[in-house]
Short mmCIF file of C-alpha atoms in Angstrom, two decimals:
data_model
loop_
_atom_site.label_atom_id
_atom_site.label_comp_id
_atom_site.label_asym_id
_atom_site.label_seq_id
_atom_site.Cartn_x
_atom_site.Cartn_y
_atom_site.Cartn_z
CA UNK A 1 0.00 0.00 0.00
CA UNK A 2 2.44 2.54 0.92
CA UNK A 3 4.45 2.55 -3.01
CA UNK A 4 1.76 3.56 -4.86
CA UNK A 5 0.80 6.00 -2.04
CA UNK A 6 4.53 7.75 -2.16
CA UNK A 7 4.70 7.32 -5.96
CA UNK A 8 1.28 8.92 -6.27
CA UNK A 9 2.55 12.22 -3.70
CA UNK A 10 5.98 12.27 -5.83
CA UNK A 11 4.16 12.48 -9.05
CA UNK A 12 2.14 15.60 -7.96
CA UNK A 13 5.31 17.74 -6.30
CA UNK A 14 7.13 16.28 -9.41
CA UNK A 15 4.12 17.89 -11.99
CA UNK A 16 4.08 21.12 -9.72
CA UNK A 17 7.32 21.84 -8.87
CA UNK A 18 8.58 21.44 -12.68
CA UNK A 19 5.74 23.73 -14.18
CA UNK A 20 4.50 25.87 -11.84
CA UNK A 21 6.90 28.35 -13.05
CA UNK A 22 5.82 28.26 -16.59
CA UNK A 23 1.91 28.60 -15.41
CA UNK A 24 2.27 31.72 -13.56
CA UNK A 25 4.61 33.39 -16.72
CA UNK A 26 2.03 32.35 -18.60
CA UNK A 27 -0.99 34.44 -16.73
CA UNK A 28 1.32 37.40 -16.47
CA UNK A 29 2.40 37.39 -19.60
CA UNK A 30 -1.84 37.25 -20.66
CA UNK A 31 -2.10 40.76 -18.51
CA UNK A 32 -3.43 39.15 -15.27
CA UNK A 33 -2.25 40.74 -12.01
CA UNK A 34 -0.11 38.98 -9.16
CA UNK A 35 -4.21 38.18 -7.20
CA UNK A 36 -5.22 36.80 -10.59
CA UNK A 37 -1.98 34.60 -11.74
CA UNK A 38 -2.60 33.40 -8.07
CA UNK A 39 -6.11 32.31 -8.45
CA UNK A 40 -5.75 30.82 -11.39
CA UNK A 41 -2.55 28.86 -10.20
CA UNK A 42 -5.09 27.57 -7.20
CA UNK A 43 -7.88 26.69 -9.49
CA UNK A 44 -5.88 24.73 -11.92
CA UNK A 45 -4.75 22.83 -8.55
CA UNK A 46 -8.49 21.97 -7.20
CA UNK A 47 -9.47 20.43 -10.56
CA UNK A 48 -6.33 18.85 -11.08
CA UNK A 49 -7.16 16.87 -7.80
CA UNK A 50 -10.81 16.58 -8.04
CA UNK A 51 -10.77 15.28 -11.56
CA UNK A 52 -7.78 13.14 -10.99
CA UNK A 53 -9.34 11.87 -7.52
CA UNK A 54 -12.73 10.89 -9.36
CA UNK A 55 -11.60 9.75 -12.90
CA UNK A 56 -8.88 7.10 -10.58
CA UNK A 57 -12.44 6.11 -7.99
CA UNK A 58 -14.83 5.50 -10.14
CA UNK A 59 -12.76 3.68 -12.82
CA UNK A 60 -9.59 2.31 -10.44
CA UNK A 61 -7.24 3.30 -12.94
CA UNK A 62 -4.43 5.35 -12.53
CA UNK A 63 -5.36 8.45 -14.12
CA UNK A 64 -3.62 11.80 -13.91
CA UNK A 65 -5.00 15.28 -14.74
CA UNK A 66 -2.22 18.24 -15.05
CA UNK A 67 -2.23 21.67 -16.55
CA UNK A 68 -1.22 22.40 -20.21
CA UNK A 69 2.28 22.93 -19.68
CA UNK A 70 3.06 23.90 -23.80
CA UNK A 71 -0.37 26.22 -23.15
CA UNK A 72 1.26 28.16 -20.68
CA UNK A 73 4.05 28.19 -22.75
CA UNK A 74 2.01 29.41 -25.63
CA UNK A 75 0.56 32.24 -23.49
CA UNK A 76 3.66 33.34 -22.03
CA UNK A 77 5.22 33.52 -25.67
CA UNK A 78 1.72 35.31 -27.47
CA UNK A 79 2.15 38.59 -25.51
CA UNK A 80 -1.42 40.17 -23.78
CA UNK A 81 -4.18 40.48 -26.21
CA UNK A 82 -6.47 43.01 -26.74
CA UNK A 83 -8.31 43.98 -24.09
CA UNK A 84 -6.23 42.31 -21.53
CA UNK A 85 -6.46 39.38 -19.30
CA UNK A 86 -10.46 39.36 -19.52
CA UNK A 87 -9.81 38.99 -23.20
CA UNK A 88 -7.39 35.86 -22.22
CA UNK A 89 -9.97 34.62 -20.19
CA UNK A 90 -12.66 34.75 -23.04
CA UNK A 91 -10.03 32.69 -24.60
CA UNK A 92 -9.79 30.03 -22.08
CA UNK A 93 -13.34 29.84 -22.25
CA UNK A 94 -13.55 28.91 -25.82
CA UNK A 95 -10.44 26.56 -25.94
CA UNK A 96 -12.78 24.88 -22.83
CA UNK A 97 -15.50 24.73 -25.38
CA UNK A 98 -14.05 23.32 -28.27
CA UNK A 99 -12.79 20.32 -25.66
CA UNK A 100 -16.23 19.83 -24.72
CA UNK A 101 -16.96 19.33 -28.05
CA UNK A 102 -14.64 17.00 -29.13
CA UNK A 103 -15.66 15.17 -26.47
CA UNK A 104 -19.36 15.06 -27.97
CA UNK A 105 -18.83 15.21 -31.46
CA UNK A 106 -16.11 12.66 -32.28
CA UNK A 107 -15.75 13.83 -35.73
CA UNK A 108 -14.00 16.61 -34.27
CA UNK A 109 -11.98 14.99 -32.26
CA UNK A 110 -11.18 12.50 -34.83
CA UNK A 111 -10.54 15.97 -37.29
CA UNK A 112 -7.83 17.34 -34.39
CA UNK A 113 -6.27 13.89 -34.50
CA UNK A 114 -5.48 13.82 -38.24
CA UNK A 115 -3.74 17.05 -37.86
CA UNK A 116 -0.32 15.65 -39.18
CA UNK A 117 2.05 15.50 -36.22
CA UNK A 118 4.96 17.31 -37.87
CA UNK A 119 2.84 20.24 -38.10
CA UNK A 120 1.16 20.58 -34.56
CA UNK A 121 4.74 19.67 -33.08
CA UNK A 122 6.59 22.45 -35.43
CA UNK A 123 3.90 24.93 -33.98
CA UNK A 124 4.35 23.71 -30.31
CA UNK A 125 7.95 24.15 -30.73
CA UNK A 126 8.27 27.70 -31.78
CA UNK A 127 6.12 28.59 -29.16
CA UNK A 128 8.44 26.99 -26.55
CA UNK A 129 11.86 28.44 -28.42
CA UNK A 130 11.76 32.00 -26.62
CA UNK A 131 11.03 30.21 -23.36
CA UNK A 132 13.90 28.01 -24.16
CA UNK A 133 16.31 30.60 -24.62
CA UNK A 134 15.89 32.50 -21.48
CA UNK A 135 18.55 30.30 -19.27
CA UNK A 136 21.13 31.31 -21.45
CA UNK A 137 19.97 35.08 -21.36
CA UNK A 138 19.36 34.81 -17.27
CA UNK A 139 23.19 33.76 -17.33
CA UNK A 140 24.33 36.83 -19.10
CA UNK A 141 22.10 39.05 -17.37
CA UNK A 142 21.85 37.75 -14.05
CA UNK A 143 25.28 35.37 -13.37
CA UNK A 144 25.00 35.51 -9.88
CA UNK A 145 21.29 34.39 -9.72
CA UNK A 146 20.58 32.18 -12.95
CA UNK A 147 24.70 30.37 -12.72
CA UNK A 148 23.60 28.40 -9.83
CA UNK A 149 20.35 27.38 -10.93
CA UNK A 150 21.80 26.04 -14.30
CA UNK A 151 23.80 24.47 -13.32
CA UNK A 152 22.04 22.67 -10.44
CA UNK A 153 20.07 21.85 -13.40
CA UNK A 154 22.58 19.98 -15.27
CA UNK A 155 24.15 18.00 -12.71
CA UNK A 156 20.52 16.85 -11.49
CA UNK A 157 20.65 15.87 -14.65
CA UNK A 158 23.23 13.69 -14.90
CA UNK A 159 22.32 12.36 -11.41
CA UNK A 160 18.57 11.55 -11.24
CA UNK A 161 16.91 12.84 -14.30
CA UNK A 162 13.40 13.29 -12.76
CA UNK A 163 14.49 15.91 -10.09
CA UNK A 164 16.85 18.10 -12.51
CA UNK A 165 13.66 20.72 -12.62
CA UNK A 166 12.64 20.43 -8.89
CA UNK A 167 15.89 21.23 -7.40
CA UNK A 168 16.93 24.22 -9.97
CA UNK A 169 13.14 25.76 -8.75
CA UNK A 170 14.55 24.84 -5.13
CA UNK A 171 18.47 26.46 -5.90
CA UNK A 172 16.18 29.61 -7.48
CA UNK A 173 14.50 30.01 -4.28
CA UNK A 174 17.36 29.90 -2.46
CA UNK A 175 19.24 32.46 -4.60
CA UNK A 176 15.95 34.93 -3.92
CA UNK A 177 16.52 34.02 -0.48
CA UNK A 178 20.16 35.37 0.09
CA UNK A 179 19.54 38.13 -2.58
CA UNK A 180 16.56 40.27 -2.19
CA UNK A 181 14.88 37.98 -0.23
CA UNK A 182 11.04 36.46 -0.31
CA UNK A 183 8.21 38.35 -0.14
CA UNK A 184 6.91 38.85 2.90
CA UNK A 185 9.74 36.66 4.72
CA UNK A 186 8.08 34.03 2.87
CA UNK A 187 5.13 33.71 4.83
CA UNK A 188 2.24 31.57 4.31
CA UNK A 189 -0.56 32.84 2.49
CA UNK A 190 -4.28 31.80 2.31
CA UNK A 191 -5.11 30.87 -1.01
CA UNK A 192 -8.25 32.90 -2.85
CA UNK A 193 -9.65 32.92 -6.00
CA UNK A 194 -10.54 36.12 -7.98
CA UNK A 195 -13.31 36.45 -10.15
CA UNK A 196 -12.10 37.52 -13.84
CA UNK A 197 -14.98 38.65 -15.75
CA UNK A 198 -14.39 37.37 -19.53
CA UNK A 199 -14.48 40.02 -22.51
CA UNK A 200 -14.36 38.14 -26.06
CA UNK A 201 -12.11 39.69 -28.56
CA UNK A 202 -11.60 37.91 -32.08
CA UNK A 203 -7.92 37.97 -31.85
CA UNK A 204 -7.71 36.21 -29.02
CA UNK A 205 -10.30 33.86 -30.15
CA UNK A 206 -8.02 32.71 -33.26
CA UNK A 207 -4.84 33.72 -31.52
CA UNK A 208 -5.08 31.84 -28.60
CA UNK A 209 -7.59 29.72 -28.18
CA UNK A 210 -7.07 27.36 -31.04
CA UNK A 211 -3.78 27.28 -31.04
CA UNK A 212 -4.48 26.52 -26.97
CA UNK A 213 -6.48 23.67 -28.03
CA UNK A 214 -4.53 22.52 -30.35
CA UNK A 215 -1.20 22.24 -28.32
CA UNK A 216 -3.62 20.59 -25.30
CA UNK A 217 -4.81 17.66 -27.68
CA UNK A 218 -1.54 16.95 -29.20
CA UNK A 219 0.76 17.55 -26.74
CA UNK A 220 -0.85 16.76 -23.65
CA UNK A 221 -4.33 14.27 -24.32
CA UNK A 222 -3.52 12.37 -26.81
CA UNK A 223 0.18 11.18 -25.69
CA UNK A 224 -1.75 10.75 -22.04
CA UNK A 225 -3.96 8.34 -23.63
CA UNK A 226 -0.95 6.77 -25.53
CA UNK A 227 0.72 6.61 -21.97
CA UNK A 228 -2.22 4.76 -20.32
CA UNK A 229 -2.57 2.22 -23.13
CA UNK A 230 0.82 0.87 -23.13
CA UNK A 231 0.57 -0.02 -19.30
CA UNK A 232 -2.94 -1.34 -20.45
CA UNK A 233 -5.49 1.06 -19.32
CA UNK A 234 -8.44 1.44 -22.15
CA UNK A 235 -9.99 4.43 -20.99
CA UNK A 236 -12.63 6.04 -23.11
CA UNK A 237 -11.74 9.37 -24.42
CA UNK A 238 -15.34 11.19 -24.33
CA UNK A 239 -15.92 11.39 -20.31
CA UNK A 240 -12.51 12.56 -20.41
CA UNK A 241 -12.96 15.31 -22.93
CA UNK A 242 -16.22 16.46 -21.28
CA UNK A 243 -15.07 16.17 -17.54
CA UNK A 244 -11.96 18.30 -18.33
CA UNK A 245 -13.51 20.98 -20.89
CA UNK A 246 -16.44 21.32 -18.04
CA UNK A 247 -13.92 21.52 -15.53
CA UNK A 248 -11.56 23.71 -17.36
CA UNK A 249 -14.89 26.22 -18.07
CA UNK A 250 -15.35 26.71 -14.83
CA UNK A 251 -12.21 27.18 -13.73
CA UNK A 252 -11.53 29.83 -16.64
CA UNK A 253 -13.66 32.60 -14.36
CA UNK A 254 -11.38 32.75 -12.21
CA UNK A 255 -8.52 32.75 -13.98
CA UNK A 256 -7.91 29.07 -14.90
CA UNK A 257 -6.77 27.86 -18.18
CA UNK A 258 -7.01 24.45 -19.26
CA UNK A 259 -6.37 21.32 -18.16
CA UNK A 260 -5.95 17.73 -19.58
CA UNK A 261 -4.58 14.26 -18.99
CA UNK A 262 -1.21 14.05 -17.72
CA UNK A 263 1.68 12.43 -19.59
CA UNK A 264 4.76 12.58 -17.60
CA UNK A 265 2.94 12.06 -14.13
CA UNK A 266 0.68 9.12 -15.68
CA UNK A 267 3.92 7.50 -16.80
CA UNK A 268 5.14 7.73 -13.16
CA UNK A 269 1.37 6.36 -11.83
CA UNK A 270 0.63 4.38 -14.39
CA UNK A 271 3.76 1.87 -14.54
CA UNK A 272 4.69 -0.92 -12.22
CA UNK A 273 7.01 1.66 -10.23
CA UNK A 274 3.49 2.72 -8.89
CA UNK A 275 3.11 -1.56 -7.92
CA UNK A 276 3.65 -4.23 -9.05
CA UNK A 277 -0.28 -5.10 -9.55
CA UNK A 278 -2.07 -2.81 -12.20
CA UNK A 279 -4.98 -2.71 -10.10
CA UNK A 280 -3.57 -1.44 -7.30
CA UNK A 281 -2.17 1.57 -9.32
CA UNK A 282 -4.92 3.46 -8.89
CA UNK A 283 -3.89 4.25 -5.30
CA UNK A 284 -1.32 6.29 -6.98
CA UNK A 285 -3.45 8.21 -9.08
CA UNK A 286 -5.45 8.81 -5.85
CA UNK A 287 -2.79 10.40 -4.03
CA UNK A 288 -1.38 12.41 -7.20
CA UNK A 289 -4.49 13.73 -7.08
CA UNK A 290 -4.59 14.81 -2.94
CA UNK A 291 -1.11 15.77 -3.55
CA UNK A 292 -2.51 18.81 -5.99
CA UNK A 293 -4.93 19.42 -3.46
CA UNK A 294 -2.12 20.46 -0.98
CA UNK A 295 -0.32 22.16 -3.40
CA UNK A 296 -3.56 24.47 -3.69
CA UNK A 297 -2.81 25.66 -0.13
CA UNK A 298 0.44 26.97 -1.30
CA UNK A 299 0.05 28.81 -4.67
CA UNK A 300 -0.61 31.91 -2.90
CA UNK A 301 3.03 31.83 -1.40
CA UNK A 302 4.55 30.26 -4.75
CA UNK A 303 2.80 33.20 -6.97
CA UNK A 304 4.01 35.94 -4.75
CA UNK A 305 7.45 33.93 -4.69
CA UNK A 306 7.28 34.39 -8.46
CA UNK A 307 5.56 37.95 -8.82
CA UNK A 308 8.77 39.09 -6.61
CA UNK A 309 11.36 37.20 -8.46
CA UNK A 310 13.12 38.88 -11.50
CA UNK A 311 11.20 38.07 -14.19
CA UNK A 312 14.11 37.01 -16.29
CA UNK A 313 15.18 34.20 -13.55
CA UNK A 314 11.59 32.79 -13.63
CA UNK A 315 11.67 32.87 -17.50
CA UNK A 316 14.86 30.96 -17.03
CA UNK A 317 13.53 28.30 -14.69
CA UNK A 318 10.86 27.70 -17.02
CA UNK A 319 12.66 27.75 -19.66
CA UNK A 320 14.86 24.37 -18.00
CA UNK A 321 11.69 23.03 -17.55
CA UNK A 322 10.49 22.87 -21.58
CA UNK A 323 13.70 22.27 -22.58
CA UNK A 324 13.20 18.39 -22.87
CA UNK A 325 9.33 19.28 -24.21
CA UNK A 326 11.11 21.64 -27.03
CA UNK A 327 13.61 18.69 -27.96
CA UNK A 328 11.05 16.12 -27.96
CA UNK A 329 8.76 18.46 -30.35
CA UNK A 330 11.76 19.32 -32.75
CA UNK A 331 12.60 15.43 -33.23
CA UNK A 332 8.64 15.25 -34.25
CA UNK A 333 8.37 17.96 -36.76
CA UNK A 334 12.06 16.97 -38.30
CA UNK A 335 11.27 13.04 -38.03
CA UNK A 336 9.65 12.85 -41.69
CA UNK A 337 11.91 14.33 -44.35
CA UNK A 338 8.74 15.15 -46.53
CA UNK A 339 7.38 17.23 -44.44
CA UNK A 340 10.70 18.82 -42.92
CA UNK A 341 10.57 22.51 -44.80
CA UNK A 342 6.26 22.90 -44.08
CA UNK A 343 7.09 21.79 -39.99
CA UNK A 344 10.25 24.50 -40.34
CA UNK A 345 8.27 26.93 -42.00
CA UNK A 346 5.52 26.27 -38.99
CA UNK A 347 8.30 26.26 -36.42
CA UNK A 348 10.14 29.60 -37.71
CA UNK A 349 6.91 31.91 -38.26
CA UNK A 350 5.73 30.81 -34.71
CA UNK A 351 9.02 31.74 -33.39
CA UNK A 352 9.02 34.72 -34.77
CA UNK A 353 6.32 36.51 -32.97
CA UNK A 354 4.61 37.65 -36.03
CA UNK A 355 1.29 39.43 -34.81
CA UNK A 356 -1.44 40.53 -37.50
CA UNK A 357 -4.73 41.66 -36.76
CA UNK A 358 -4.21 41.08 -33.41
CA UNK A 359 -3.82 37.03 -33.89
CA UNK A 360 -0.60 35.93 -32.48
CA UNK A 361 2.05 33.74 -34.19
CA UNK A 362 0.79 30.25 -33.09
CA UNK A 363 -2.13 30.96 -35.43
CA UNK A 364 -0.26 32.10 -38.14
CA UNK A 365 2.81 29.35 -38.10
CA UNK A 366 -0.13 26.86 -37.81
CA UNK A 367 -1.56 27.67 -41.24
CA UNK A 368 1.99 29.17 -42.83
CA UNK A 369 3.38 25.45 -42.40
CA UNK A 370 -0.44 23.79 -43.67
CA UNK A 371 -1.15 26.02 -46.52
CA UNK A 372 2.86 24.92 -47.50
CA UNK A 373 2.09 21.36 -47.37
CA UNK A 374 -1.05 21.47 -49.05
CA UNK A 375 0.89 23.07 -51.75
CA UNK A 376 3.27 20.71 -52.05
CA UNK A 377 1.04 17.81 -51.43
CA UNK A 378 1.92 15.86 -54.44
CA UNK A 379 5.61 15.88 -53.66
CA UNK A 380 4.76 14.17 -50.34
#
């Protein structure tokens, strides 16, 4: 009993303490204030747990709900849209939508699927480029802060893969700590959530939310299912879809964005690490799931933690953290040499922050690197 319960509690501070970083970038990066970035953070962390608690109850499987780690990256990379973080939250709102939907109308879902791979991973890696390149920036900018954290980073690396993330977030802490110091001494802080009344704005409708929920189905659902399946879990894909588009609705008015099946945490809950039974592995998603429930209590102090911080040292920490996400995304869109130069042509206009109308470059790489291969369809 007590491995899948400690595998289950790792996999949450694992999923947290690796992303939490990017999340809150993300939100201020949309426009929303330090009370806002903080309520979403906590929101994300209640359905997180109460959607991974009931999903792993009422089905005993292992099953792991998580934020959308490349859709924070997207929103930290699109820049604020018109009309703000209410606009952003309009956004959310749709992307939540067009989940619920593929969850009821499986032609769509089976449409989003068919979206060649190359493409959708091209897009998801220019959106995680500038992210990427922030460590190296922090170091220039800020040796005596981002040095450590680096390269606490690396040698994590080399020692035990899985905590490389955790302890540079715990070495950036510490630097904040002997430098300027935490706000507020670091003090605990009740968590609240803030009502964001949504605005809907048809930049942010194209810009972000379906590139949002694009980069959520391909980079987050669908390998979650793929994760479950080889440890032999068939779970159906429409409760899913509708439990996590409801959930992520709701959430979105107060400042949530979306969330989705897990992939990395699954793969922790969902193998025989977890136990050596599969049917006892849903302990583990269990406790994943109360895990994220704590971590609620804290966002408060880990947004004002982050609010405080440079913002270039947080952009570096999260850009350690989607460093592995932006080489496993390159190897994708480069993997088929047919469709190398539309995927580069997706990846470099996304990258390059191209903005038109409003509509940020996720959108526009997205259909840059489709219209190209529809062009050059009979050469593939």
């Amino acid at each position: 009993m007590l491995q899948p319960v400690l595998l289950g509690l790792l996999a949450a501070f694992v999923g947290f303490a690796s992303s939490f970083a990017v999340v809150l970038n993300g939100f201020t990066a949309m426009g929303a204030t330090p009370e806002q970035a903080a309520s979403g953070l906590v929101m994300l962390c209640l359905l997180m747990g109460l959607l991974g608690a009931g999903f792993s109850l009422v089905w005993r499987m292992p099953i792991s709900i998580a934020w959308s780690t490349p859709g924070a990256a997207l929103l930290a990379t699109s820049g604020a849209p018109e009309g703000g973080f209410a606009a952003a939250v309009g956004a959310f709102l749709a992307a939540s939508l067009l989940l619920i939907l593929a969850g009821l109308w499986r032609p769509f879902a089976r449409a989003v699927e068919r979206i060649p791979p190359a493409i959708a991973a091209a897009m998801l890696a220019g959106v995680l480029l500038e992210l990427c390149l922030a460590p190296v920036r922090a170091v220039g900018a800020l040796p005596m802060l981002a040095l450590p954290v680096v390269l606490a980073w690396a040698v994590m690396l080399r020692v035990q893969r899985l905590w490389a993330v955790p302890v540079a977030v715990l070495v950036a802490v510490g630097a904040l700590v002997l430098g300027p110091g935490l706000p507020g001494g670091g003090a605990w802080q009740s968590p609240e959530l803030t009502w964001v009344t949504p605005s809907f704005h048809w930049g942010a409708m194209v810009g972000i939310a379906l590139p949002l929920f694009i980069v959520t189905m391909a980079s987050q659902n669908l390998p979650g299912f793929a994760v479950l399946s080889a440890n032999g879990y068939d779970i159906r894909m429409r409760p899913v879809f509708l439990a996590t588009g409801a959930g992520s609705f709701l959430g979105g008015f107060f400042g949530g964005q979306l969330v989705n099946l897990a992939a990395i945490t699954a793969a922790l809950c969902a193998g025989p690490e977890a136990h050596p039974d599969p049917k006892r592995r849903w302990i583990a998603g269990v406790f994943a799931s109360l895990g994220y429930l704590g971590f609620a209590l804290i966002s408060g102090v880990a947004a004002s933690v982050v609010a405080a911080a440079p913002p270039l040292l947080i952009q570096a920490v999260a850009g350690l953290a989607l460093l592995a996400s932006l080489a496993g995304a390159l190897s994708i869109a480069l993997r088929d040499e047919a469709m190398r130069v539309p995927a580069i042509v997706t990846f470099v206009v996304t990258a390059s922050g191209l903005n038109v109308g409003g509509i940020g470059p996720a959108f526009w790489g997205l259909i840059a690197g489709a219209g190209l291969m529809l062009l050059l369809r009979k050469n593939l």
